């Protein structure tokens, strides 16, 4: 099998991204309480390091994207994975807060180089059918949490949080080896190709379609992170039984994966333009339903269904739709710029909703405000579609 055939891209990228997210991102939430107990650090201090890493990964998105456009993805994907492994090993032995912050600076660099953005830039550059390949990859990576949350919890229970990090550090070397092998021998980009990519990037920044997509993806990021942080207490405040709260939240993952599976089956018949528009309209509809539906499990099922389908499809639209609407040239830098613009909304989402909750004395206004943000995102996506450059 050709190392860069569509099938090889699906297998290799799905493996590196599932493991990458499972070792470099997902474990943090499970490490907070054991670290609090062992080291005496406050939850705010620990989360501050994580926030710093996420912000740095967004800032680095453009330079990393430019590197991929000019030189290919082998070096950032492979060496970023090695860096991630080293940072996990260093995390396992740290007992100083300043060192923990330095570790998360390193992990921010690893996120920017080894995770989603560079991987999708490589797929878009090499795949014959980018949307189908990206859909298949996201179908697999959608199970990252399903696999790694119980795995990391079991490792912590069996080996302690430090032992779990040592094991994860070893596992994270597999994506490095996979990326290095898969893209070995890929022809380097010529100076002419690199120059064309840079010119395409600068030209794209001047297009209304770019700013339409930027606002759309920023709105989606704001809503997604805000809901992720506050949905459980919101449902509890509404008076749902605890079992119903947990089940409604847990259904998001499987329904998201099912939506991606349906898109994969549709194949080339599905245009990411119209898939994206449908998903961006479905998102505020879901939030309006959340705001107006009675507080019962059956009544809130349509909210979870619409939210999960929109969320699952928009992950694909961010990667494949950007290439379809803005073109493949300069894709790495363009998607880096889109990611950078979404960093601030993603960071502000949870704290903004917390302030609304505090000012209003509850979550009553939150679904309506998020729905308004969703409609703004949908209007921005329409702006992107209307650009005929």
Coordinates of C-alpha atoms in Angstrom, one line a residue:
X1 CA 0.0 0.0 0.0
X2 CA 1.3 3.4 -0.9
X3 CA 2.3 5.3 2.3
X4 CA 0.4 8.4 1.2
X5 CA -2.6 6.7 -0.5
X6 CA -6.0 7.8 0.9
X7 CA -6.3 4.5 2.8
X8 CA -2.8 5.0 4.3
X9 CA -3.6 8.6 5.3
X10 CA -6.8 7.4 7.0
X11 CA -5.0 4.7 9.0
X12 CA -1.9 6.6 9.8
X13 CA -3.5 9.9 10.7
X14 CA -6.4 8.3 12.7
X15 CA -3.7 6.4 14.7
X16 CA -1.5 9.4 15.4
X17 CA -4.4 11.8 16.2
X18 CA -6.3 9.3 18.4
X19 CA -3.2 8.6 20.5
X20 CA -2.1 12.2 20.4
X21 CA -5.3 13.6 21.8
X22 CA -5.6 10.6 24.2
X23 CA -2.1 11.3 25.7
X24 CA -1.5 15.0 25.3
X25 CA -5.0 16.5 26.0
X26 CA -7.5 14.2 27.6
X27 CA -5.4 13.1 30.7
X28 CA -5.2 16.6 32.1
X29 CA -8.7 16.7 33.5
X30 CA -8.1 13.3 35.2
X31 CA -4.8 14.5 36.7
X32 CA -6.1 17.6 38.5
X33 CA -7.5 16.1 41.6
X34 CA -4.6 13.6 42.2
X35 CA -2.1 16.5 41.7
X36 CA -4.0 18.7 44.1
X37 CA -3.9 16.0 46.8
X38 CA -0.2 15.1 46.2
X39 CA 1.3 18.5 45.7
X40 CA -1.0 20.9 47.5
X41 CA -1.4 23.2 44.4
X42 CA -4.7 24.9 43.9
X43 CA -7.1 24.0 41.1
X44 CA -6.7 27.5 39.7
X45 CA -2.9 27.2 39.6
X46 CA -3.0 23.8 37.9
X47 CA -5.6 25.0 35.3
X48 CA -3.6 28.2 34.7
X49 CA -0.8 26.0 33.2
X50 CA -3.2 24.2 30.9
X51 CA -4.7 27.5 29.7
X52 CA -1.2 28.8 29.0
X53 CA -0.5 25.8 26.8
X54 CA -3.7 26.1 24.9
X55 CA -3.1 29.8 24.2
X56 CA 0.4 29.1 23.0
X57 CA -0.8 26.3 20.7
X58 CA -3.2 28.8 19.1
X59 CA -0.5 31.5 18.7
X60 CA 1.8 29.0 17.0
X61 CA -0.8 27.8 14.6
X62 CA 0.2 30.2 11.8
X63 CA 4.0 29.7 11.8
X64 CA 3.5 25.9 12.0
X65 CA 1.0 26.0 9.2
X66 CA 3.5 28.0 7.1
X67 CA 6.2 25.4 7.8
X68 CA 3.9 22.6 6.6
X69 CA 3.0 24.5 3.5
X70 CA 6.7 25.1 2.7
X71 CA 8.4 21.9 3.9
X72 CA 5.7 19.2 4.4
X73 CA 4.3 17.7 7.6
X74 CA 6.9 15.0 8.5
X75 CA 9.1 17.1 10.9
X76 CA 6.4 18.9 12.9
X77 CA 4.2 15.7 13.3
X78 CA 7.1 13.5 14.2
X79 CA 9.2 15.8 16.4
X80 CA 6.1 17.3 18.0
X81 CA 5.1 13.9 19.1
X82 CA 8.6 13.3 20.5
X83 CA 8.4 16.6 22.4
X84 CA 5.0 15.6 23.7
X85 CA 6.4 12.4 25.0
X86 CA 9.3 14.2 26.7
X87 CA 7.0 16.7 28.4
X88 CA 4.8 13.8 29.7
X89 CA 7.9 12.2 31.2
X90 CA 9.0 15.5 32.8
X91 CA 5.4 16.0 34.1
X92 CA 5.7 12.6 35.8
X93 CA 8.6 13.8 38.0
X94 CA 7.7 17.5 38.6
X95 CA 7.0 18.8 42.1
X96 CA 7.6 22.5 41.3
X97 CA 4.8 24.8 40.0
X98 CA 7.2 26.9 37.8
X99 CA 8.4 23.7 36.2
X100 CA 4.8 22.6 35.6
X101 CA 4.1 25.8 33.7
X102 CA 7.3 25.3 31.6
X103 CA 6.0 21.7 30.8
X104 CA 2.7 23.1 29.6
X105 CA 4.6 25.6 27.4
X106 CA 6.3 22.6 25.9
X107 CA 3.0 20.7 25.6
X108 CA 1.5 23.8 23.9
X109 CA 4.2 23.5 21.3
X110 CA 3.5 19.8 21.0
X111 CA -0.3 20.5 20.5
X112 CA 0.5 23.0 17.7
X113 CA 2.9 20.7 15.9
X114 CA 1.6 17.1 16.4
X115 CA -2.2 17.5 16.6
X116 CA -5.1 18.5 14.4
X117 CA -3.9 21.4 12.3
X118 CA -0.7 20.1 10.8
X119 CA -2.2 16.7 10.3
X120 CA -5.2 18.1 8.3
X121 CA -2.8 20.2 6.3
X122 CA -1.0 17.1 5.2
X123 CA -4.2 15.3 4.4
X124 CA -5.5 18.1 2.3
X125 CA -2.3 18.4 0.4
X126 CA -2.0 14.6 -0.3
X127 CA -5.4 13.1 -0.4
X128 CA -7.3 12.4 -3.6
X129 CA -10.7 12.9 -1.8
X130 CA -9.9 15.1 1.2
X131 CA -13.4 15.3 2.7
X132 CA -13.9 11.6 2.6
X133 CA -10.5 11.0 4.2
X134 CA -11.1 13.6 6.9
X135 CA -14.5 12.2 7.6
X136 CA -13.1 8.7 8.1
X137 CA -10.3 10.1 10.4
X138 CA -12.8 12.0 12.5
X139 CA -15.0 9.0 12.8
X140 CA -12.1 7.1 14.4
X141 CA -10.8 10.0 16.5
X142 CA -14.3 10.6 17.9
X143 CA -13.6 7.5 20.1
X144 CA -10.5 9.0 21.6
X145 CA -12.3 10.0 24.8
X146 CA -14.2 6.7 24.9
X147 CA -10.8 4.8 24.8
X148 CA -8.5 7.1 26.8
X149 CA -10.8 8.4 29.6
X150 CA -11.3 4.9 31.2
X151 CA -7.7 3.9 30.2
X152 CA -6.1 6.9 31.9
X153 CA -8.4 6.4 35.0
X154 CA -7.4 2.8 35.2
X155 CA -3.7 3.7 34.9
X156 CA -4.0 6.3 37.7
X157 CA -5.8 3.8 39.9
X158 CA -3.2 1.1 39.2
X159 CA 0.1 3.1 39.0
X160 CA -0.7 6.5 40.5
X161 CA -0.8 9.7 38.4
X162 CA 3.0 9.7 38.0
X163 CA 3.1 6.1 36.8
X164 CA 0.3 6.8 34.4
X165 CA 2.2 9.7 32.9
X166 CA 5.3 7.5 32.3
X167 CA 3.2 4.9 30.5
X168 CA 1.5 7.6 28.4
X169 CA 4.9 9.1 27.5
X170 CA 5.9 5.8 26.1
X171 CA 2.7 5.4 24.2
X172 CA 3.1 8.8 22.7
X173 CA 6.3 7.7 20.9
X174 CA 4.1 5.6 18.5
X175 CA 2.6 8.6 16.7
X176 CA 6.2 9.9 16.2
X177 CA 7.3 6.7 14.6
X178 CA 4.2 6.4 12.5
X179 CA 4.5 10.0 11.1
X180 CA 8.2 9.6 10.4
X181 CA 7.7 6.3 8.5
X182 CA 4.5 7.4 6.7
X183 CA 6.0 10.6 5.2
X184 CA 9.5 9.4 4.6
X185 CA 10.4 9.8 1.0
X186 CA 7.6 12.4 0.3
X187 CA 9.0 14.8 -2.2
X188 CA 9.9 18.2 -0.6
X189 CA 8.0 21.2 -1.8
X190 CA 9.9 23.3 -4.4
X191 CA 10.7 27.0 -3.8
X192 CA 8.1 27.8 -6.4
X193 CA 5.4 25.8 -4.6
X194 CA 6.3 27.4 -1.3
X195 CA 6.1 30.9 -2.8
X196 CA 2.7 30.1 -4.4
X197 CA 1.5 28.9 -1.0
X198 CA 2.6 32.1 0.7
X199 CA 0.9 34.3 -2.0
X200 CA -2.2 32.2 -1.7
X201 CA -2.3 32.7 2.1
X202 CA -1.9 36.5 1.8
X203 CA -4.6 36.6 -0.9
X204 CA -7.0 34.5 1.2
X205 CA -6.7 36.8 4.2
X206 CA -8.3 39.6 2.0
X207 CA -11.3 37.5 1.1
X208 CA -14.7 38.0 2.8
X209 CA -15.0 34.1 2.8
X210 CA -12.0 33.9 5.1
X211 CA -13.5 36.3 7.6
X212 CA -16.9 34.6 7.3
X213 CA -15.4 31.3 8.2
X214 CA -13.3 32.8 10.9
X215 CA -16.4 34.3 12.7
X216 CA -18.3 31.0 12.1
X217 CA -15.6 28.8 13.6
X218 CA -15.0 31.3 16.5
X219 CA -18.8 31.2 17.3
X220 CA -18.7 27.4 17.2
X221 CA -15.6 27.3 19.5
X222 CA -17.2 29.7 22.0
X223 CA -20.4 27.6 22.1
X224 CA -18.7 24.2 22.3
X225 CA -16.3 25.0 25.1
X226 CA -18.9 27.0 27.0
X227 CA -21.4 24.1 26.8
X228 CA -18.7 21.6 27.6
X229 CA -17.9 23.4 30.8
X230 CA -21.4 24.3 32.0
X231 CA -23.9 21.8 30.6
X232 CA -23.8 19.5 33.6
X233 CA -24.5 22.2 36.2
X234 CA -27.1 23.8 33.8
X235 CA -29.1 20.5 33.6
X236 CA -28.8 19.9 37.3
X237 CA -30.1 23.4 38.0
X238 CA -33.1 22.7 35.8
X239 CA -34.0 19.9 38.1
X240 CA -33.2 16.8 36.1
X241 CA -32.3 13.6 38.0
X242 CA -28.5 12.9 38.1
X243 CA -28.8 9.8 36.0
X244 CA -30.6 11.8 33.2
X245 CA -28.0 14.5 33.3
X246 CA -25.1 12.0 32.9
X247 CA -26.9 10.1 30.2
X248 CA -27.8 13.2 28.2
X249 CA -24.2 14.4 28.3
X250 CA -22.8 10.9 27.5
X251 CA -25.0 10.7 24.4
X252 CA -23.1 13.5 22.7
X253 CA -20.1 11.4 21.8
X254 CA -21.9 8.5 20.1
X255 CA -24.3 10.8 18.2
X256 CA -21.4 12.9 17.0
X257 CA -19.7 9.8 15.7
X258 CA -22.9 8.6 14.0
X259 CA -23.3 11.9 12.2
X260 CA -19.7 11.6 10.8
X261 CA -20.4 8.0 9.8
X262 CA -23.5 9.1 7.9
X263 CA -21.4 11.8 6.1
X264 CA -18.7 9.2 5.2
X265 CA -21.4 6.9 3.7
X266 CA -22.8 9.9 1.7
X267 CA -19.3 10.4 0.2
X268 CA -18.8 12.8 -2.7
X269 CA -22.5 13.4 -2.9
X270 CA -22.3 15.6 0.1
X271 CA -20.9 19.1 -0.4
X272 CA -19.2 20.5 2.7
X273 CA -20.7 23.9 1.8
X274 CA -24.2 22.7 2.4
X275 CA -23.3 20.3 5.2
X276 CA -21.7 23.3 7.0
X277 CA -24.6 25.5 6.5
X278 CA -27.0 22.9 7.8
X279 CA -24.8 22.2 10.8
X280 CA -24.5 25.9 11.6
X281 CA -28.3 26.3 11.5
X282 CA -28.8 23.2 13.6
X283 CA -26.6 24.5 16.4
X284 CA -28.7 27.5 17.4
X285 CA -31.9 25.5 16.9
X286 CA -30.5 23.0 19.4
X287 CA -29.9 25.8 21.9
X288 CA -33.3 27.3 21.4
X289 CA -34.8 23.9 22.2
X290 CA -32.6 23.7 25.3
X291 CA -33.9 27.1 26.5
X292 CA -37.6 26.3 25.9
X293 CA -38.0 22.6 26.5
X294 CA -39.4 21.2 29.7
X295 CA -36.7 19.8 32.1
X296 CA -37.2 16.1 31.3
X297 CA -35.0 13.5 29.6
X298 CA -37.2 12.8 26.7
X299 CA -37.9 16.5 26.0
X300 CA -34.2 17.3 26.0
X301 CA -33.2 14.4 23.7
X302 CA -33.8 16.5 20.5
X303 CA -31.4 19.1 21.9
X304 CA -28.6 16.6 22.4
X305 CA -29.3 15.1 19.0
X306 CA -29.1 18.4 17.2
X307 CA -26.1 19.6 19.1
X308 CA -24.1 16.4 18.6
X309 CA -24.9 16.2 14.9
X310 CA -23.9 19.9 14.4
X311 CA -20.8 19.5 16.5
X312 CA -19.7 16.3 14.7
X313 CA -20.2 17.7 11.2
X314 CA -18.6 21.1 11.9
X315 CA -15.3 19.3 12.9
X316 CA -15.2 18.0 9.3
X317 CA -16.3 21.3 7.8
X318 CA -13.5 23.1 9.6
X319 CA -10.9 20.9 7.9
X320 CA -12.5 19.9 4.5
X321 CA -14.8 22.9 4.1
X322 CA -12.0 25.3 4.4
X323 CA -10.2 23.6 1.5
X324 CA -13.3 23.5 -0.6
X325 CA -14.3 27.2 0.0
X326 CA -10.8 28.8 0.2
X327 CA -8.7 26.3 -1.8
X328 CA -5.8 24.0 -1.0
X329 CA -2.9 26.5 -1.6
X330 CA -1.6 27.9 1.6
X331 CA -4.0 25.7 3.5
X332 CA -1.7 25.2 6.5
X333 CA -1.2 28.9 7.2
X334 CA -4.9 29.7 6.4
X335 CA -6.2 27.1 8.9
X336 CA -3.5 28.3 11.4
X337 CA -5.0 31.8 11.1
X338 CA -8.5 30.5 11.6
X339 CA -7.4 28.6 14.7
X340 CA -5.6 31.6 16.1
X341 CA -8.8 33.8 15.7
X342 CA -10.8 31.1 17.5
X343 CA -8.4 30.9 20.5
X344 CA -9.8 33.9 22.4
X345 CA -13.5 32.9 22.0
X346 CA -12.5 29.3 23.1
X347 CA -10.7 30.6 26.1
X348 CA -13.4 33.1 27.1
X349 CA -16.4 30.8 26.7
X350 CA -16.5 29.2 30.1
X351 CA -15.7 32.3 32.1
X352 CA -18.3 34.4 30.1
X353 CA -21.1 31.9 30.9
X354 CA -20.0 31.8 34.5
X355 CA -20.3 35.6 34.7
X356 CA -23.8 35.5 33.1
X357 CA -24.8 32.8 35.6
X358 CA -23.5 35.0 38.4
X359 CA -25.2 38.2 37.2
X360 CA -28.5 36.5 36.4
X361 CA -28.6 34.2 39.4
X362 CA -28.9 31.1 37.2
X363 CA -28.5 29.6 33.7
X364 CA -31.9 30.8 32.4
X365 CA -30.5 33.3 29.9
X366 CA -27.5 31.2 28.8
X367 CA -29.2 29.0 26.1
X368 CA -30.7 32.1 24.5
X369 CA -27.5 34.0 24.4
X370 CA -25.6 31.0 23.0
X371 CA -28.3 30.6 20.4
X372 CA -27.8 34.3 19.3
X373 CA -24.0 33.5 19.0
X374 CA -25.0 30.5 16.9
X375 CA -27.1 32.5 14.5
X376 CA -24.3 35.0 14.1
X377 CA -22.0 32.0 13.2
X378 CA -24.6 30.8 10.6
X379 CA -24.9 34.3 9.1
X380 CA -21.1 34.4 8.9
X381 CA -21.0 31.0 7.1
X382 CA -23.5 32.4 4.5
X383 CA -21.1 35.3 4.0
X384 CA -18.4 32.8 3.2
X385 CA -20.6 30.9 0.8
X386 CA -21.5 34.1 -1.1
X387 CA -17.8 35.0 -1.8
X388 CA -17.3 33.9 -5.4
X389 CA -13.5 34.8 -5.6

